[in-house]
Coordinates of C-alpha atoms in Angstrom, one line a residue:
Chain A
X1 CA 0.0 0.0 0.0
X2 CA 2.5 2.7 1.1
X3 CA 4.9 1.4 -2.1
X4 CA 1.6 2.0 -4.0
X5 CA 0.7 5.6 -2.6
X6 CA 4.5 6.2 -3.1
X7 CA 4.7 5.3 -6.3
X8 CA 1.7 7.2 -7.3
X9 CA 3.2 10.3 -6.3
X10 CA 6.4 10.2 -7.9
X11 CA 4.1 9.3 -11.0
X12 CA 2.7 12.8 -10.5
X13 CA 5.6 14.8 -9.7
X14 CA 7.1 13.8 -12.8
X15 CA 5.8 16.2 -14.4
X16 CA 6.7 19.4 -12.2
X17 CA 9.5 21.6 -12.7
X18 CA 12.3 20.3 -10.2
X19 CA 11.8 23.6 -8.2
X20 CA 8.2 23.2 -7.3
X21 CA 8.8 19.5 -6.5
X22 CA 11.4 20.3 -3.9
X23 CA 8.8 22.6 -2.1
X24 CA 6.3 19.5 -2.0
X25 CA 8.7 17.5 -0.7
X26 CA 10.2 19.8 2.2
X27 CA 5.9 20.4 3.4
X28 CA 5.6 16.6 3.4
X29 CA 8.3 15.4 4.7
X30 CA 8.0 18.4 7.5
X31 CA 4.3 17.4 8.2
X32 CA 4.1 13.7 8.0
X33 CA 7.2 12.0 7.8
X34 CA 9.7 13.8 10.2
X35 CA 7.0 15.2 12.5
X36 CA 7.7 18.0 14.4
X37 CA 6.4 16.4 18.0
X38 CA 6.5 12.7 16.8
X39 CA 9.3 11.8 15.2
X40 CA 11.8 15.0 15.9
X41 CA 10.4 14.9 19.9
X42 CA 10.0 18.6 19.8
X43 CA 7.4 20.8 21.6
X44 CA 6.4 17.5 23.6
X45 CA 5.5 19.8 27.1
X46 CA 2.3 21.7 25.0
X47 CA 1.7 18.2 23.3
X48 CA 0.8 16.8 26.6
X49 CA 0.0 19.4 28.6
X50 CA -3.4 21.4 26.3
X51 CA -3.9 18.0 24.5
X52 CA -6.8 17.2 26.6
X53 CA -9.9 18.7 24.7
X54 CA -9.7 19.0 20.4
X55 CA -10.7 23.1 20.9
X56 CA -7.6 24.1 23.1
X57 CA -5.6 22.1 20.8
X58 CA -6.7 23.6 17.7
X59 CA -6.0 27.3 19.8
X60 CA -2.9 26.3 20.6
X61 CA -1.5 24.8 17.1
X62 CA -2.9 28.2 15.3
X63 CA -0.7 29.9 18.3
X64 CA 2.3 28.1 17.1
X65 CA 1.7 28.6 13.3
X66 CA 1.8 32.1 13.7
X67 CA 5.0 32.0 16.1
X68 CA 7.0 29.4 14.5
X69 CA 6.5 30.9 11.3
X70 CA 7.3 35.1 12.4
X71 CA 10.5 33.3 14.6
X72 CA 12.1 31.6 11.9
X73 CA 12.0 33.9 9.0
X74 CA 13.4 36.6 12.1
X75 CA 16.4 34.4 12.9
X76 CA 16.7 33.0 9.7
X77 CA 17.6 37.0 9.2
X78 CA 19.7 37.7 12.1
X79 CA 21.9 34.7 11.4
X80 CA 22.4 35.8 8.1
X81 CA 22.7 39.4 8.3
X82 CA 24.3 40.0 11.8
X83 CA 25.4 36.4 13.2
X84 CA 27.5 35.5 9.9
X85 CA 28.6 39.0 9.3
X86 CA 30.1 39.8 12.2
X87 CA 31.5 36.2 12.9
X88 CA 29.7 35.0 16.0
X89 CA 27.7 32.5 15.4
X90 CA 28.5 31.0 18.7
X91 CA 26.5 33.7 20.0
X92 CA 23.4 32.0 18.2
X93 CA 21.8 29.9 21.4
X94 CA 21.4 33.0 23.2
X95 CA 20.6 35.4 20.5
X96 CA 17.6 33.0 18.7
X97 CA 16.1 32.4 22.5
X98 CA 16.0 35.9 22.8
X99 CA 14.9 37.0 20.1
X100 CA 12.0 34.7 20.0
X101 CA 10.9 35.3 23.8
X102 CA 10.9 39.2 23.0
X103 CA 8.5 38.3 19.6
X104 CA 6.1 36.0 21.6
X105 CA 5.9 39.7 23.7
X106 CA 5.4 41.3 20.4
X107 CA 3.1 39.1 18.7
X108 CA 0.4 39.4 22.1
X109 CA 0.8 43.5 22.2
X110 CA 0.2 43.5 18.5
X111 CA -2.7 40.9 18.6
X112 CA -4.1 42.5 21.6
X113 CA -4.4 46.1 19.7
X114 CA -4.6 44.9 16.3
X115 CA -7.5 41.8 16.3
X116 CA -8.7 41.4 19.8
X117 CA -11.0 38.5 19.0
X118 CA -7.6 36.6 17.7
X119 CA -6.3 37.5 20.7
X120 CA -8.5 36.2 22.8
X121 CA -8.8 32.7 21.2
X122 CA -4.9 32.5 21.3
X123 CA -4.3 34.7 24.1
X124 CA -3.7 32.2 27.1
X125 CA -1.4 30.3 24.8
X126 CA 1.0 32.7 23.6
X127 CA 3.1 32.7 26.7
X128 CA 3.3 29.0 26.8
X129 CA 5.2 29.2 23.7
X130 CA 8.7 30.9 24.7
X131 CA 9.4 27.4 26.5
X132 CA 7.7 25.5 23.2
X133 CA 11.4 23.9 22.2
X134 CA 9.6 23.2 18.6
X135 CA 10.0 27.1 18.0
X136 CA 13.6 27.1 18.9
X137 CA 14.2 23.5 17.3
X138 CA 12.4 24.6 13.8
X139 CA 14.5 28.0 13.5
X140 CA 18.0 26.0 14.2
X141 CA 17.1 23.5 11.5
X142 CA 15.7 25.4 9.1
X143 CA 18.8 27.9 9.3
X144 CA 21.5 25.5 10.8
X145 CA 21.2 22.1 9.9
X146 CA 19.5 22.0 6.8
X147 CA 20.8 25.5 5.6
X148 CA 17.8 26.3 3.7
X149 CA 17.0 30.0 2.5
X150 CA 14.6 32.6 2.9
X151 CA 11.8 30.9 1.3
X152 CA 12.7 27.3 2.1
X153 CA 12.9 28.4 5.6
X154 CA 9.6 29.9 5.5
X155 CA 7.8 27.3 3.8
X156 CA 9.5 24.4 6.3
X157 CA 8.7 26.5 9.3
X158 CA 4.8 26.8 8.5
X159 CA 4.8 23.2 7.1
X160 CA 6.4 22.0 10.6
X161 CA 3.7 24.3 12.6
X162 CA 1.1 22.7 10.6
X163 CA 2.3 19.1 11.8
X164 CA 2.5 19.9 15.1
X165 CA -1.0 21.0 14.8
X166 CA -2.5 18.3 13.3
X167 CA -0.5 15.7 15.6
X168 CA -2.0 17.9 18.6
X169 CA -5.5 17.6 17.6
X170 CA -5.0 14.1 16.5
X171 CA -4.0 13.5 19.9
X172 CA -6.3 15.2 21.6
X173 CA -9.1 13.6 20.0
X174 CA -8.0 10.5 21.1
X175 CA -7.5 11.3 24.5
X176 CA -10.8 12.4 24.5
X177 CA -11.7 9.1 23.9
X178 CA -9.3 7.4 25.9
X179 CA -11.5 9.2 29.1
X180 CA -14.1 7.1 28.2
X181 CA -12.4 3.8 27.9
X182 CA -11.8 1.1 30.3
X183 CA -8.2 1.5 31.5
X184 CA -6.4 -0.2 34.5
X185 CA -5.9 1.3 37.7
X186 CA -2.1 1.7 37.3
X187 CA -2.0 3.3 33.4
X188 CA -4.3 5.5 34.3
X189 CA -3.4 9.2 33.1
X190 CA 0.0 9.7 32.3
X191 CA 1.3 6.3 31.1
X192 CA -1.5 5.6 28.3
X193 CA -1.0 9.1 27.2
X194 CA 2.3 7.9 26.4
X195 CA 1.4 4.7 25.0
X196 CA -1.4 6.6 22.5
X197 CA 1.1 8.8 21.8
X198 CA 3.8 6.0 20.9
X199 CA 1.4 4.0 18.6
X200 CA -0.3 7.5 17.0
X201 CA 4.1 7.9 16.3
X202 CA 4.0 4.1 14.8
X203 CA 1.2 5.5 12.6
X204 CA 3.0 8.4 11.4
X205 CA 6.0 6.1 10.9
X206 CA 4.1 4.4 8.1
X207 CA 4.4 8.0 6.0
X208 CA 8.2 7.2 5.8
X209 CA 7.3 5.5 2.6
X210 CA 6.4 8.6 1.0
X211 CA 10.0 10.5 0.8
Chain B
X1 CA 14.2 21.2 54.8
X2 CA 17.6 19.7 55.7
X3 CA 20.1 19.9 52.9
X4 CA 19.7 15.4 52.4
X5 CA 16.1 16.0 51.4
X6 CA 17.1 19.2 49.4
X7 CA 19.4 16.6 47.3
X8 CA 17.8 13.5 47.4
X9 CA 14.6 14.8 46.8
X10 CA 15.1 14.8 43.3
X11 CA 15.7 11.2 42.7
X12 CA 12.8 10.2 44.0
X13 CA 9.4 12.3 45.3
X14 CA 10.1 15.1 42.9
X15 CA 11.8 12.9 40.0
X16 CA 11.9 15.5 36.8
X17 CA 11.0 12.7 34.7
X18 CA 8.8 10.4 35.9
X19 CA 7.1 12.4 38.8
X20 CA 7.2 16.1 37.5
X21 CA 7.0 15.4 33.5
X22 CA 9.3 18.4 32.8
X23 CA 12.3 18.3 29.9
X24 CA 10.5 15.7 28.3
X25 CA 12.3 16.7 24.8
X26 CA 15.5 15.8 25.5
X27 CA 14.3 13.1 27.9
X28 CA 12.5 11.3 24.7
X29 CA 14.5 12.5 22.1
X30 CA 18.3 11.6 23.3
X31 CA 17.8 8.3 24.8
X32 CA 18.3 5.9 22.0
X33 CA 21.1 4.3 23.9
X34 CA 22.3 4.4 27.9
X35 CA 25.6 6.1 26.5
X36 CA 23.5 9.4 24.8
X37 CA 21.5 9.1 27.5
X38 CA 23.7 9.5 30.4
X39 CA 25.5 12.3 28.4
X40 CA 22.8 14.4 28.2
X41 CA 21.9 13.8 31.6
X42 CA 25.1 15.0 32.8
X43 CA 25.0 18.1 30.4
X44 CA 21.8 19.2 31.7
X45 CA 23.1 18.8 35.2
X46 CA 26.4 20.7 34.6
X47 CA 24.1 23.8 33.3
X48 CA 21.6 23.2 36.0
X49 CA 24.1 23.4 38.6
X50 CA 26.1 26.6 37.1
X51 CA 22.6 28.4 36.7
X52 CA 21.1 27.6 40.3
X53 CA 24.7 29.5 41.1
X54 CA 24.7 32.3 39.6
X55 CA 21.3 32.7 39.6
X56 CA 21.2 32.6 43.8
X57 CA 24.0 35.3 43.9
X58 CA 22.4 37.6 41.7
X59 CA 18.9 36.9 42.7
X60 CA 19.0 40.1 44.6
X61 CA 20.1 42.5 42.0
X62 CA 17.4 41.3 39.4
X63 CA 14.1 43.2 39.3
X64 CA 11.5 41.1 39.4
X65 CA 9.6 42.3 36.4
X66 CA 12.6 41.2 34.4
X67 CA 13.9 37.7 36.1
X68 CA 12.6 35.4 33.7
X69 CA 14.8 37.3 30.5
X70 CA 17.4 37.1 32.7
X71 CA 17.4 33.7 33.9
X72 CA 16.8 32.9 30.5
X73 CA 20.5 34.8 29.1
X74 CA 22.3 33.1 32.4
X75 CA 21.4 29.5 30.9
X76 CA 21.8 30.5 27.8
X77 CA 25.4 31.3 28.5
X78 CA 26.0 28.0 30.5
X79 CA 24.5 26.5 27.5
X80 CA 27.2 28.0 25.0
X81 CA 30.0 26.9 27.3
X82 CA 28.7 22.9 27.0
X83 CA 27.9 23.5 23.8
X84 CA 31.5 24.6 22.6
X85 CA 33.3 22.3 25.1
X86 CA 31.5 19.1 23.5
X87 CA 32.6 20.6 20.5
X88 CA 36.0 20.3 21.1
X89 CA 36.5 17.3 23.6
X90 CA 33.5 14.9 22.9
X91 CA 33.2 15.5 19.1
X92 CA 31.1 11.8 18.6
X93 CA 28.4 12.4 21.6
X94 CA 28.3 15.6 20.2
X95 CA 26.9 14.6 17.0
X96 CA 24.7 12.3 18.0
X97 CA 23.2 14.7 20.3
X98 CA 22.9 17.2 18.1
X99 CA 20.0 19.7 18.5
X100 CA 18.9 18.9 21.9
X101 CA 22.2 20.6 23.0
X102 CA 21.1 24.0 22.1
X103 CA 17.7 22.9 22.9
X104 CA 18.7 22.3 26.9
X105 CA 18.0 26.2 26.9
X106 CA 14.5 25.1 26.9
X107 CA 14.7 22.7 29.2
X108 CA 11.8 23.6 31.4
X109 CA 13.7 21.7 34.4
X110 CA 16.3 24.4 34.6
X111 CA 14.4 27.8 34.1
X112 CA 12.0 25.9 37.1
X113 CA 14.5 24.7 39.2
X114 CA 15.7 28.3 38.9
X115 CA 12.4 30.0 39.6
X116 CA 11.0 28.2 42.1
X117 CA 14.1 27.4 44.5
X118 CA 17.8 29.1 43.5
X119 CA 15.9 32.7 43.6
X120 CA 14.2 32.1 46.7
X121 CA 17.1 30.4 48.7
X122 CA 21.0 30.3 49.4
X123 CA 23.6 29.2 47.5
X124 CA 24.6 25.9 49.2
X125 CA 21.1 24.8 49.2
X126 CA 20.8 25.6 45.6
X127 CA 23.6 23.7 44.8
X128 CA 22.2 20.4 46.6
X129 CA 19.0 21.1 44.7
X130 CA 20.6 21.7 41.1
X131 CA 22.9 18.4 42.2
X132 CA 19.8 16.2 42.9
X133 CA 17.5 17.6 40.6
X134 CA 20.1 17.0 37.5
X135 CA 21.1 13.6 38.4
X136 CA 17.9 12.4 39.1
X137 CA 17.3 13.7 35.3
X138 CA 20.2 11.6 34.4
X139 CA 19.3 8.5 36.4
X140 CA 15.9 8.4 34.5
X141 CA 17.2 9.5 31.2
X142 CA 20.0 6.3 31.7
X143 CA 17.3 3.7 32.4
X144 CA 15.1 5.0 29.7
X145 CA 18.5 4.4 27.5
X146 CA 19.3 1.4 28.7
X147 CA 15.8 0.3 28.5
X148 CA 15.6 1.4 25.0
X149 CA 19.1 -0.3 24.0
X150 CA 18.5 -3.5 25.6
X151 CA 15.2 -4.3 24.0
X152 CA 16.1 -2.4 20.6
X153 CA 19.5 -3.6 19.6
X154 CA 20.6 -6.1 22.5
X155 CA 23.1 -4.2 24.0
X156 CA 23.5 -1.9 27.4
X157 CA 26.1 0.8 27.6
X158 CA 27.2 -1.0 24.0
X159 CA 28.0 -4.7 25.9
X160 CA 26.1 -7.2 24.1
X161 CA 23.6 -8.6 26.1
X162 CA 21.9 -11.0 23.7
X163 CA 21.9 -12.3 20.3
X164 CA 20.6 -10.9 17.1
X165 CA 19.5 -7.2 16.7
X166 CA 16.3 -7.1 18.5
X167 CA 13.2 -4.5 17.8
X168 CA 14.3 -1.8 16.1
X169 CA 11.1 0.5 17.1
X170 CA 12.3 0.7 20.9
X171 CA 14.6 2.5 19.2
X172 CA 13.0 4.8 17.1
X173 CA 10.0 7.5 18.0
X174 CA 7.3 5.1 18.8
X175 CA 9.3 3.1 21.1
X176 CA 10.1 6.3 23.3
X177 CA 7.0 7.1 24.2
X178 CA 5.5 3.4 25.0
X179 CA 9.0 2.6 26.9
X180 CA 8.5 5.8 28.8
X181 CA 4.8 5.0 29.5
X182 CA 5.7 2.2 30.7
X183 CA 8.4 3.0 33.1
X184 CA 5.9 6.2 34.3
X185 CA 3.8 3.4 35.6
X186 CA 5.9 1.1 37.2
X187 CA 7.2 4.4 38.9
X188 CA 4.0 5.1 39.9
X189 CA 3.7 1.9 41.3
X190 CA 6.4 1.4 43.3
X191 CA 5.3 4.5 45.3
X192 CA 2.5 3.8 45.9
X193 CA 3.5 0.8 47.8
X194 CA 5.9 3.0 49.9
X195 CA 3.4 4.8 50.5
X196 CA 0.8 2.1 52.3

């Protein structure tokens, strides 16, 4: 099955220019086969900590679309333009953590002035994110590891945002569930979070056929 | 408190990992082997220590409208010193550890341990408390290693332990969380037998 759905896609790829096809395959690989929370294990406090109804999930993944995505072009600049320039990238760990725990400031002033309703659907959420690693993590891979520019770093950081949305409210609609079902005394809580959370990873394991 | 519970307390009652759920990142995402794991234990510990410090000798000067930015830069800067000294010295657990060493800037075991007891109390004490809390974060992040290594390629602290290569998803994502579950409970468990 995954051999068929792969080879179905490279069937329509063909046909795209090299450029465009390189895109499609940073947002899927970004969203379903090297998951932000589920395969890269980033941004796991949020993941388990607002994942237990599907509406503070969703409020919280639109939070970190908006974040993730301001954060990384913002670093992907500062590395560039002052980091490199002036020869210290060392400085980078405390520069990026900085930088994005002044923006998560900016972002709620802004909000608050600019679209009060947004702000009051994300509002309680915006804090949490300075201590979302996924924020950090995305903006040192997109600039660091994988050395992608402007627009590649752009389009990876909203794609990752996205999968750690959709894995968030994936997960929270199970755990929904999982309040219902018949559990035993001891996995109560905590460990069959953990266990839903390693077989909903198994699951997204299976996308590994796509790339 | 006397200064034994101040440092033991964090190996058991106020485990990081299994009790408190905090720096579960690193805690899931380094532990593919007992090796990685105990490496990144120790890191996190050398950074939690330093910070407790510093951050108990300046807690006085701080405002208190601006502690959390400024707790924030005083990890940071711990953070660059490990970051540069694996560099150099332990190029191989370097690699493999990769982004999570930046990443222990987010650890949200250090800027709590720093908040909630090195601003509030002395220096000794917060030494004990960065001690205990950091190895008890290395204890659980070994076992979770070893765990992982034994049952995913039959090895612990790379001895082989048993034939053949074993399941190879203990070692990849899905096995982290169920392995952690797992171990959550049994934790769980054993206290509450203390307890009656």
């Amino acid at each position: 099955m995954l051999l068929l759905t792969g080879f179905k896609n490279e069937k329509i790829y063909k046909n795209k220019k090299p450029e465009e096809m390189e895109y499609i395959l940073i947002i899927i690989s970004a969203i379903f086969v090297n998951n932000v929370v589920l395969s890269r294990f980033l941004g796991l406090c949020p993941f388990f900590g607002v994942s237990k109804q599907v509406e503070t999930a969703a409020g919280m993944g639109g939070a970190v679309v908006f974040v993730m995505t301001v954060a990384t072009i913002v670093t992907y600049l500062l590395q560039k333009y002052i980091l490199i320039s002036f020869n210290i990238e060392y400085m980078q760990t405390i520069t990026f953590i900085l930088v994005i725990a002044a923006l998560v400031q900016l972002v709620e002033i802004i909000l608050k002035k600019v679209s009060p309703s947004l702000y009051q659907a994300l509002g309680i959420f915006l804090p949490l994110i300075t201590t979302n690693c996924a924020v950090l993590g995305v903006a040192i891979i997109a600039v660091q590891t994988e050395g992608y520019d402007l627009i590649k770093s752009t389009v990876f950081a909203i794609a990752s945002a996205i999968g750690f949305a959709l894995s968030l409210v994936i997960f929270a609609g199970l755990r929904e569930q999982l309040e219902l079902a018949d559990v035993p005394e001891g996995m109560k809580g905590v460990p069959i979070a953990f266990i839903t959370a390693g077989l909903l990873a198994l699951a997204f394991m299976g996308f590994s056929g796509i790339a | 408190m006397n200064k034994l519970k101040i440092f033991t307390k964090g190996f058991f009652s106020e485990n990081a990992v299994f009790v408190m759920l905090l720096g579960l990142c690193p805690t899931l995402g380094t532990t593919t082997s007992a090796i990685n794991g105990l490496g990144m234990g120790l890191a996190t510990t050398f950074v939690l220590v330093m910070s407790n410090i510093v951050v108990s000798l300046v807690k006085k000067q701080i405002p208190d409208k601006v502690r959390i930015p400024a707790f924030i830069v005083i990890i940071a800067s711990f953070v660059t010193i490990v970051e540069l000294t694996m560099q150099a010295y332990i190029p191989d657990l370097y690699d493999v550890l990769g982004l999570f060493i930046p990443l222990i800037v987010v650890n949200c075991l250090i800027l709590g341990r720093a908040e909630a007891f090195a601003s509030k109390n002395n220096i000794i004490n917060s030494v004990l408390d960065g001690l205990g809390m950091g190895l008890g974060f290395s204890m659980a992040l070994t076992m979770l290693g070893a765990v992982r290594e034994i049952l995913g390629s039959g090895s612990v602290f790379n001895i082989k332990i048993y034939e053949g290569d074993g399941a190879l998803v203990f070692v990849l994502a899905p096995g982290a969380f169920i392995v952690l579950g797992y171990l959550i409970a049994f934790v769980n468990r054993l206290q509450k037998r203390k307890n009656i």
